[in-house]
C-alpha atoms as a printed R data frame, in Angstrom:
    type eleno elety resid chain resno       x       y       z
1   ATOM     1    CA   UNK     A     1  70.794  14.358 -23.143
2   ATOM     2    CA   UNK     A     2  68.938  16.598 -20.330
3   ATOM     3    CA   UNK     A     3  65.083  17.796 -21.479
4   ATOM     4    CA   UNK     A     4  64.675  20.789 -21.282
5   ATOM     5    CA   UNK     A     5  62.366  21.944 -18.807
6   ATOM     6    CA   UNK     A     6  58.995  23.809 -20.113
7   ATOM     7    CA   UNK     A     7  58.820  27.671 -19.817
8   ATOM     8    CA   UNK     A     8  58.351  29.035 -15.760
9   ATOM     9    CA   UNK     A     9  54.707  30.162 -17.190
10  ATOM    10    CA   UNK     A    10  53.832  27.026 -18.440
11  ATOM    11    CA   UNK     A    11  55.504  24.814 -14.846
12  ATOM    12    CA   UNK     A    12  53.294  27.658 -12.815
13  ATOM    13    CA   UNK     A    13  49.866  26.776 -13.944
14  ATOM    14    CA   UNK     A    14  51.072  22.679 -14.088
15  ATOM    15    CA   UNK     A    15  51.678  23.085 -10.415
16  ATOM    16    CA   UNK     A    16  48.897  25.624  -9.718
17  ATOM    17    CA   UNK     A    17  46.648  22.825 -11.606
18  ATOM    18    CA   UNK     A    18  48.023  19.352  -9.566
19  ATOM    19    CA   UNK     A    19  47.539  21.541  -6.377
20  ATOM    20    CA   UNK     A    20  43.748  22.465  -7.085
21  ATOM    21    CA   UNK     A    21  43.471  18.671  -7.587
22  ATOM    22    CA   UNK     A    22  44.976  16.807  -4.924
23  ATOM    23    CA   UNK     A    23  42.903  19.832  -2.857
24  ATOM    24    CA   UNK     A    24  39.152  18.736  -4.186
25  ATOM    25    CA   UNK     A    25  40.463  15.500  -3.350
26  ATOM    26    CA   UNK     A    26  41.147  16.078   0.339
27  ATOM    27    CA   UNK     A    27  38.272  17.741   0.209
28  ATOM    28    CA   UNK     A    28  36.315  14.506  -0.964
29  ATOM    29    CA   UNK     A    29  38.085  12.425   1.299
30  ATOM    30    CA   UNK     A    30  36.578  14.794   4.393
31  ATOM    31    CA   UNK     A    31  33.422  15.198   3.842
32  ATOM    32    CA   UNK     A    32  30.994  13.807   6.341
33  ATOM    33    CA   UNK     A    33  28.966  10.833   4.556
34  ATOM    34    CA   UNK     A    34  25.389  11.468   4.552
35  ATOM    35    CA   UNK     A    35  23.793   9.755   7.092
36  ATOM    36    CA   UNK     A    36  20.689   7.380   5.982
37  ATOM    37    CA   UNK     A    37  16.825   7.844   5.769
38  ATOM    38    CA   UNK     A    38  14.838   5.522   8.477
39  ATOM    39    CA   UNK     A    39  11.654   4.934   6.743
40  ATOM    40    CA   UNK     A    40   8.920   3.500   9.641
41  ATOM    41    CA   UNK     A    41   5.825   2.422   8.442
42  ATOM    42    CA   UNK     A    42   2.776   3.959  10.127
43  ATOM    43    CA   UNK     A    43  -0.058   2.993  11.622
44  ATOM    44    CA   UNK     A    44  -2.587   1.431   9.392
45  ATOM    45    CA   UNK     A    45  -5.791   3.417   9.632
46  ATOM    46    CA   UNK     A    46  -8.380   2.387  12.092
47  ATOM    47    CA   UNK     A    47 -11.928   0.811  11.390
48  ATOM    48    CA   UNK     A    48 -14.185   4.091  11.119
49  ATOM    49    CA   UNK     A    49 -17.312   3.649  13.943
50  ATOM    50    CA   UNK     A    50 -16.241   0.426  15.032
51  ATOM    51    CA   UNK     A    51 -18.203  -0.737  18.137
52  ATOM    52    CA   UNK     A    52 -16.127  -1.671  21.586
53  ATOM    53    CA   UNK     A    53 -15.415  -5.112  22.493
54  ATOM    54    CA   UNK     A    54 -18.295  -4.887  25.173
55  ATOM    55    CA   UNK     A    55 -20.662  -5.023  22.049
56  ATOM    56    CA   UNK     A    56 -20.348  -8.263  21.510
57  ATOM    57    CA   UNK     A    57 -21.474  -9.665  23.826
58  ATOM    58    CA   UNK     A    58 -21.202 -10.848  27.718
59  ATOM    59    CA   UNK     A    59 -19.543 -13.834  27.509
60  ATOM    60    CA   UNK     A    60 -15.712 -15.028  26.043
61  ATOM    61    CA   UNK     A    61 -14.770 -14.137  22.492
62  ATOM    62    CA   UNK     A    62 -14.156 -16.437  20.138
63  ATOM    63    CA   UNK     A    63 -10.587 -16.772  19.473
64  ATOM    64    CA   UNK     A    64  -8.917 -16.287  15.914
65  ATOM    65    CA   UNK     A    65  -5.289 -17.523  15.086
66  ATOM    66    CA   UNK     A    66  -3.832 -15.513  13.448
67  ATOM    67    CA   UNK     A    67  -0.669 -16.687  10.586
68  ATOM    68    CA   UNK     A    68   1.887 -14.087  10.219
69  ATOM    69    CA   UNK     A    69   1.530 -12.207   7.074
70  ATOM    70    CA   UNK     A    70   3.496 -13.352   3.982
71  ATOM    71    CA   UNK     A    71   4.908 -10.916   1.443
72  ATOM    72    CA   UNK     A    72   6.685 -11.404  -1.563
73  ATOM    73    CA   UNK     A    73  10.385 -12.191  -1.558
74  ATOM    74    CA   UNK     A    74  11.757  -9.285  -3.137
75  ATOM    75    CA   UNK     A    75  10.604  -6.863  -0.777
76  ATOM    76    CA   UNK     A    76  12.303  -8.775   2.789
77  ATOM    77    CA   UNK     A    77  14.835  -6.504   2.795
78  ATOM    78    CA   UNK     A    78  16.112  -3.644   4.821
79  ATOM    79    CA   UNK     A    79  16.468  -1.386   1.521
80  ATOM    80    CA   UNK     A    80  12.986   0.141   0.377
81  ATOM    81    CA   UNK     A    81  12.509  -0.924  -2.759
82  ATOM    82    CA   UNK     A    82  10.128  -0.201  -5.206
83  ATOM    83    CA   UNK     A    83   9.151  -1.132  -9.491
84  ATOM    84    CA   UNK     A    84  10.618   1.214 -12.357
85  ATOM    85    CA   UNK     A    85   8.596  -1.428 -14.959
86  ATOM    86    CA   UNK     A    86   7.204  -4.675 -15.236
87  ATOM    87    CA   UNK     A    87  10.474  -6.542 -14.581
88  ATOM    88    CA   UNK     A    88  12.818  -4.471 -12.579
89  ATOM    89    CA   UNK     A    89  13.360  -3.045  -8.704
90  ATOM    90    CA   UNK     A    90  15.236  -0.004  -7.262
91  ATOM    91    CA   UNK     A    91  15.701   1.175  -4.394
92  ATOM    92    CA   UNK     A    92  15.601   4.840  -2.672
93  ATOM    93    CA   UNK     A    93  19.395   5.778  -2.330
94  ATOM    94    CA   UNK     A    94  20.636   5.760   1.566
95  ATOM    95    CA   UNK     A    95  16.696   4.811   2.646
96  ATOM    96    CA   UNK     A    96  16.543   2.188   5.090
97  ATOM    97    CA   UNK     A    97  13.521   0.235   6.811
98  ATOM    98    CA   UNK     A    98  13.861   1.180  10.451
99  ATOM    99    CA   UNK     A    99  12.446  -2.110  11.318
100 ATOM   100    CA   UNK     A   100  12.490  -5.877   9.063
101 ATOM   101    CA   UNK     A   101   9.328  -4.937   6.821
102 ATOM   102    CA   UNK     A   102   7.776  -8.049   7.779
103 ATOM   103    CA   UNK     A   103   8.096  -7.791  11.476
104 ATOM   104    CA   UNK     A   104   6.597  -3.970  11.189
105 ATOM   105    CA   UNK     A   105   3.233  -5.082   8.297
106 ATOM   106    CA   UNK     A   106   2.842  -8.113  10.397
107 ATOM   107    CA   UNK     A   107   2.016  -5.948  13.682
108 ATOM   108    CA   UNK     A   108   0.155  -3.611  11.733
109 ATOM   109    CA   UNK     A   109  -2.092  -5.954   9.680
110 ATOM   110    CA   UNK     A   110  -2.553  -7.550  13.114
111 ATOM   111    CA   UNK     A   111  -3.919  -4.236  14.673
112 ATOM   112    CA   UNK     A   112  -6.095  -3.420  12.185
113 ATOM   113    CA   UNK     A   113  -7.513  -6.441  12.255
114 ATOM   114    CA   UNK     A   114  -8.622  -5.959  15.994
115 ATOM   115    CA   UNK     A   115  -9.801  -2.622  15.298
116 ATOM   116    CA   UNK     A   116 -12.602  -4.305  12.881
117 ATOM   117    CA   UNK     A   117 -13.453  -7.623  14.706
118 ATOM   118    CA   UNK     A   118 -14.438  -6.518  18.202
119 ATOM   119    CA   UNK     A   119 -15.974  -9.430  18.897
120 ATOM   120    CA   UNK     A   120 -13.320 -11.773  18.645
121 ATOM   121    CA   UNK     A   121  -9.887 -12.091  20.564
122 ATOM   122    CA   UNK     A   122  -6.686 -12.034  17.640
123 ATOM   123    CA   UNK     A   123  -4.329 -14.873  18.896
124 ATOM   124    CA   UNK     A   124  -0.685 -14.273  17.034
125 ATOM   125    CA   UNK     A   125   0.955 -17.057  18.942
126 ATOM   126    CA   UNK     A   126   0.918 -20.132  21.973
127 ATOM   127    CA   UNK     A   127  -3.147 -19.918  20.641
128 ATOM   128    CA   UNK     A   128  -4.054 -24.085  21.596
129 ATOM   129    CA   UNK     A   129  -4.630 -22.649  24.903
130 ATOM   130    CA   UNK     A   130  -7.590 -20.535  23.448
131 ATOM   131    CA   UNK     A   131  -9.014 -23.342  21.446
132 ATOM   132    CA   UNK     A   132  -9.806 -20.982  18.366
133 ATOM   133    CA   UNK     A   133 -12.298 -21.701  15.794
134 ATOM   134    CA   UNK     A   134 -10.575 -20.555  12.804
135 ATOM   135    CA   UNK     A   135  -7.396 -19.149  11.768
136 ATOM   136    CA   UNK     A   136  -6.730 -16.507   9.219
137 ATOM   137    CA   UNK     A   137  -4.119 -17.024   6.844
138 ATOM   138    CA   UNK     A   138  -2.797 -14.110   4.647
139 ATOM   139    CA   UNK     A   139  -0.433 -14.557   1.965
140 ATOM   140    CA   UNK     A   140   0.426 -10.907  -0.341
141 ATOM   141    CA   UNK     A   141   1.265 -12.193  -3.548
142 ATOM   142    CA   UNK     A   142   2.339  -9.033  -5.033
143 ATOM   143    CA   UNK     A   143   3.106  -5.163  -3.618
144 ATOM   144    CA   UNK     A   144   4.559  -3.154  -6.151
145 ATOM   145    CA   UNK     A   145   4.807   0.912  -5.717
146 ATOM   146    CA   UNK     A   146   5.536   1.717  -8.882
147 ATOM   147    CA   UNK     A   147   7.095   4.615  -8.987
148 ATOM   148    CA   UNK     A   148   6.820   6.264 -12.576
149 ATOM   149    CA   UNK     A   149   2.841   5.586 -12.570
150 ATOM   150    CA   UNK     A   150   2.659   6.548  -8.763
151 ATOM   151    CA   UNK     A   151   0.289   4.101  -7.844
152 ATOM   152    CA   UNK     A   152   0.755   1.032  -5.292
153 ATOM   153    CA   UNK     A   153  -0.694  -2.336  -6.873
154 ATOM   154    CA   UNK     A   154  -1.128  -4.994  -4.680
155 ATOM   155    CA   UNK     A   155  -2.627  -8.606  -4.876
156 ATOM   156    CA   UNK     A   156  -2.968 -11.195  -1.852
157 ATOM   157    CA   UNK     A   157  -4.894 -14.037  -0.755
158 ATOM   158    CA   UNK     A   158  -7.065 -14.643   2.374
159 ATOM   159    CA   UNK     A   159  -7.506 -18.609   3.728
160 ATOM   160    CA   UNK     A   160 -10.237 -18.896   6.385
161 ATOM   161    CA   UNK     A   161  -9.593 -22.547   7.772
162 ATOM   162    CA   UNK     A   162 -12.742 -23.148  10.256
163 ATOM   163    CA   UNK     A   163 -12.241 -25.641  13.499
164 ATOM   164    CA   UNK     A   164 -15.561 -26.486  14.090
165 ATOM   165    CA   UNK     A   165 -17.518 -27.762  11.493
166 ATOM   166    CA   UNK     A   166 -14.111 -28.107   9.660
167 ATOM   167    CA   UNK     A   167 -13.756 -26.111   6.519
168 ATOM   168    CA   UNK     A   168 -11.614 -24.028   4.314
169 ATOM   169    CA   UNK     A   169 -12.539 -20.939   2.771
170 ATOM   170    CA   UNK     A   170 -10.215 -18.687   0.210
171 ATOM   171    CA   UNK     A   171 -10.481 -15.598  -1.400
172 ATOM   172    CA   UNK     A   172  -8.285 -13.268  -3.517
173 ATOM   173    CA   UNK     A   173  -8.311  -9.567  -3.494
174 ATOM   174    CA   UNK     A   174  -6.302  -6.784  -5.521
175 ATOM   175    CA   UNK     A   175  -6.184  -3.159  -4.914
176 ATOM   176    CA   UNK     A   176  -4.656   0.240  -6.392
177 ATOM   177    CA   UNK     A   177  -3.728   2.640  -4.464
178 ATOM   178    CA   UNK     A   178  -2.450   6.071  -5.213
179 ATOM   179    CA   UNK     A   179   1.150   7.361  -3.719
180 ATOM   180    CA   UNK     A   180   0.414  10.967  -2.441
181 ATOM   181    CA   UNK     A   181   4.450  11.732  -3.145
182 ATOM   182    CA   UNK     A   182   7.632  10.668  -5.118
183 ATOM   183    CA   UNK     A   183   8.664  10.116  -1.554
184 ATOM   184    CA   UNK     A   184   9.935   6.624   0.061
185 ATOM   185    CA   UNK     A   185   7.778   8.407   2.572
186 ATOM   186    CA   UNK     A   186   4.542   8.324   0.853
187 ATOM   187    CA   UNK     A   187   5.298   4.506  -0.509
188 ATOM   188    CA   UNK     A   188   5.267   3.995   3.387
189 ATOM   189    CA   UNK     A   189   1.602   5.262   3.768
190 ATOM   190    CA   UNK     A   190   0.363   3.230   0.932
191 ATOM   191    CA   UNK     A   191   1.398   0.261   2.093
192 ATOM   192    CA   UNK     A   192  -0.536   1.088   5.494
193 ATOM   193    CA   UNK     A   193  -3.459   1.959   3.512
194 ATOM   194    CA   UNK     A   194  -3.208  -1.572   2.230
195 ATOM   195    CA   UNK     A   195  -2.579  -3.382   5.221
196 ATOM   196    CA   UNK     A   196  -5.958  -1.730   6.419
197 ATOM   197    CA   UNK     A   197  -7.948  -2.873   3.469
198 ATOM   198    CA   UNK     A   198  -6.891  -6.404   3.524
199 ATOM   199    CA   UNK     A   199  -7.720  -5.970   7.230
200 ATOM   200    CA   UNK     A   200 -11.584  -5.030   6.317
201 ATOM   201    CA   UNK     A   201 -10.993  -7.888   3.173
202 ATOM   202    CA   UNK     A   202 -10.396 -10.633   5.948
203 ATOM   203    CA   UNK     A   203 -12.932  -9.157   8.446
204 ATOM   204    CA   UNK     A   204 -15.780  -9.348   5.744
205 ATOM   205    CA   UNK     A   205 -14.871 -13.225   5.414
206 ATOM   206    CA   UNK     A   206 -14.861 -14.934   8.328
207 ATOM   207    CA   UNK     A   207 -17.488 -16.174  10.030
208 ATOM   208    CA   UNK     A   208 -19.445 -14.055  13.038
209 ATOM   209    CA   UNK     A   209 -18.960 -14.890  16.442
210 ATOM   210    CA   UNK     A   210 -22.250 -16.511  18.283
211 ATOM   211    CA   UNK     A   211 -23.735 -13.807  20.195
């Protein structure tokens, strides 16, 4: 038994809807993909009015061995992550660090520290030949850009090991900074500002170089 065809107007409407759906699917398939946003870490602010290295004396400056800056494991990713609440992380869509975040932050922290220690030689590798008088290790234990509150909350531990006389001193620090805007770029700027503060904290606990 043959099924009767629907009336012509209805058939034409069905065909028109099918053609429209096919056109929309084709447009979506051919639409160009959005290019990812690459974020760089800006340079940490330098020490205001820091004296030049020549002002520290005429002899060879003492050497400080700087260990690699340690970051929380949950942030070691190419994706730019932020916190939505006390136990949840999220990622900015289509946004990536232009370089490994642990590499960029270690470099910028080293530069910020040098700006605050004009009387020191800061060495980050193969330091034995310089006979360092102290070793500095900074471990960032918390680094949370809390997006709903537009705040960066961070805590770190600063450890200084002296060679002679031998000794170890440790200090815990915490900082809270505002996020200037609800963007990943503002988050990167807050990271740089934090590194400047940590560099100032570390410089304050180091032994003074001999005149």
